[in-house]
mmCIF file of C-alpha atoms in Angstrom:
data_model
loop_
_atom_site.group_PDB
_atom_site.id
_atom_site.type_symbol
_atom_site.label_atom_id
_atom_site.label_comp_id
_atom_site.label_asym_id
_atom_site.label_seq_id
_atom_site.Cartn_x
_atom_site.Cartn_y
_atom_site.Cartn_z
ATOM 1 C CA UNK A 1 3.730 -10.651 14.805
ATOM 2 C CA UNK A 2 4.438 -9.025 18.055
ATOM 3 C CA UNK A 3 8.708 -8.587 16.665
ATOM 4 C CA UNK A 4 7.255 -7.095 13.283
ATOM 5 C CA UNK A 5 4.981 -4.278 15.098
ATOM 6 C CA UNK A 6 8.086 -1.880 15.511
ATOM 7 C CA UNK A 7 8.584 -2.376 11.885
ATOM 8 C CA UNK A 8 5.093 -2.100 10.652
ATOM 9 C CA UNK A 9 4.202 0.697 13.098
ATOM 10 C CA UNK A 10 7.437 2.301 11.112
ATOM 11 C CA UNK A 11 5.630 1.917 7.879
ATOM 12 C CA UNK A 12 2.170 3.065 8.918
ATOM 13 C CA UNK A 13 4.369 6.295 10.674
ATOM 14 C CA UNK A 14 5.980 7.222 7.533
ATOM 15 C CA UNK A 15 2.804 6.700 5.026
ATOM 16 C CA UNK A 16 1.094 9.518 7.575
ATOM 17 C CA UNK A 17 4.395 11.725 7.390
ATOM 18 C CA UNK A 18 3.178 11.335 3.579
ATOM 19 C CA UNK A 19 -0.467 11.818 4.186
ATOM 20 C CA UNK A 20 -0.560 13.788 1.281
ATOM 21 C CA UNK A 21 0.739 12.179 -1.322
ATOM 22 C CA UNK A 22 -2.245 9.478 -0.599
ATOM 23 C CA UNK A 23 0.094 6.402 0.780
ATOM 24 C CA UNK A 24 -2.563 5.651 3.741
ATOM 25 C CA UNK A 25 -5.210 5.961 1.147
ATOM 26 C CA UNK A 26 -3.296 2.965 -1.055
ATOM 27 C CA UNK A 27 -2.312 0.524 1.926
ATOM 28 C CA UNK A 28 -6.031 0.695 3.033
ATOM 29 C CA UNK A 29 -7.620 -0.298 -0.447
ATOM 30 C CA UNK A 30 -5.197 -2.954 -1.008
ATOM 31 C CA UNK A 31 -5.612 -4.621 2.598
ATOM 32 C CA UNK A 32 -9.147 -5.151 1.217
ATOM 33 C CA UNK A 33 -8.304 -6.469 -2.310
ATOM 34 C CA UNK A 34 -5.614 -6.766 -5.058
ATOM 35 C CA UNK A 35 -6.066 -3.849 -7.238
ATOM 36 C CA UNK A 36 -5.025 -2.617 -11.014
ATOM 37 C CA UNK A 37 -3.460 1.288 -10.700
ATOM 38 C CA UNK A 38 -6.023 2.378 -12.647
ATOM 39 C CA UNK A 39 -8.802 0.760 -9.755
ATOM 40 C CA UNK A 40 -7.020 1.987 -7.340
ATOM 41 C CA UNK A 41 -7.185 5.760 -9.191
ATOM 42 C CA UNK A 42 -10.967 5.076 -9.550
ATOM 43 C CA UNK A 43 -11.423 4.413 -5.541
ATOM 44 C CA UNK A 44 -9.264 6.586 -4.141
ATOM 45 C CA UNK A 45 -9.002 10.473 -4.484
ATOM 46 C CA UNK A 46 -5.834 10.051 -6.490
ATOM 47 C CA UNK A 47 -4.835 11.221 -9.692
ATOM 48 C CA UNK A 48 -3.984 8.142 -12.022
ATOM 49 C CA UNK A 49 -0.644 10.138 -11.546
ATOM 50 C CA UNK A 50 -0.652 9.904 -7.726
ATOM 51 C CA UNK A 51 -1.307 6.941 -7.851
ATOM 52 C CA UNK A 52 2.043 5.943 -9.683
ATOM 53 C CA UNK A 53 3.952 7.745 -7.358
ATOM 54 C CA UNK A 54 2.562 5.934 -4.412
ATOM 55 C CA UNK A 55 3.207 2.668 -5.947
ATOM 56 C CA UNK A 56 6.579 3.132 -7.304
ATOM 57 C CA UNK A 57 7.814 4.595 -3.603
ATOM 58 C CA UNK A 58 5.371 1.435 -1.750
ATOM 59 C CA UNK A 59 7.080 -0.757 -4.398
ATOM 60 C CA UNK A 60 10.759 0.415 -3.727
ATOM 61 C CA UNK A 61 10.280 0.022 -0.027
ATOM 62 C CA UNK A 62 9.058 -3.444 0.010
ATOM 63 C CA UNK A 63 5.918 -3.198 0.963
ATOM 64 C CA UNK A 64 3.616 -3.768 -2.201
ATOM 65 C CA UNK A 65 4.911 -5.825 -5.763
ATOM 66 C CA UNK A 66 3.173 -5.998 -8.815
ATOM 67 C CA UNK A 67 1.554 -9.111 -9.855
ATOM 68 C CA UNK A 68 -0.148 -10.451 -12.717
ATOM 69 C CA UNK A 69 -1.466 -6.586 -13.591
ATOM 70 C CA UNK A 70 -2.548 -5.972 -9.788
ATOM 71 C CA UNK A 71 -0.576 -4.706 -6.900
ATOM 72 C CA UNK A 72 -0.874 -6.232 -3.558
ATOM 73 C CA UNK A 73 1.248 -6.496 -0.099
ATOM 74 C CA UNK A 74 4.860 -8.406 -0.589
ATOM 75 C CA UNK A 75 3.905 -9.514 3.000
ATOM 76 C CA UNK A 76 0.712 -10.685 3.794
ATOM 77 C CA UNK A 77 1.317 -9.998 7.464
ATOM 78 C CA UNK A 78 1.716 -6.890 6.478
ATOM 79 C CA UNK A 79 -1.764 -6.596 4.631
ATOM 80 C CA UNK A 80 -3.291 -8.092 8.161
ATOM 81 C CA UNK A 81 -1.712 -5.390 10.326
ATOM 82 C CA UNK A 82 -3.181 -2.507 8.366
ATOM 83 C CA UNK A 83 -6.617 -4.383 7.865
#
């Protein structure tokens, strides 16, 4: 845990670079629960569209997959830093 801050601090860093585009918004629900795109559009402020765009970047970075119809953290120690 205490080797993978520098690389999770680097994550959290570049989702608030990208503040806008509602990354910090995305990591946040899913720390709390495995959501469907269109959940996460329904408790966020996102556009379904947003939404997609957030998840395709999260998912090409490594840090969410797409499971069984939800999305979720590829690394749970991941999930437990932002939480």
């Amino acid at each position: 845990y205490r080797d993978g801050d520098a690389y999770f601090a680097g994550i959290w860093k570049q989702a608030e670079v990208s503040q806008s585009n509602g990354q910090l918004e995305v990591l946040c629900k899913l720390c709390r629960a495995r959501l469907t795109q269109l959940q996460l559009a329904q408790e966020t402020t996102l556009t379904i569209e947003m939404v997609q765009a957030v998840l395709e970047t999260l998912k090409r970075h490594d840090v969410l997959r797409y499971e069984d119809g939800y999305y979720t953290y590829t690394v749970e120690l991941m999930r437990s830093w932002v939480e």
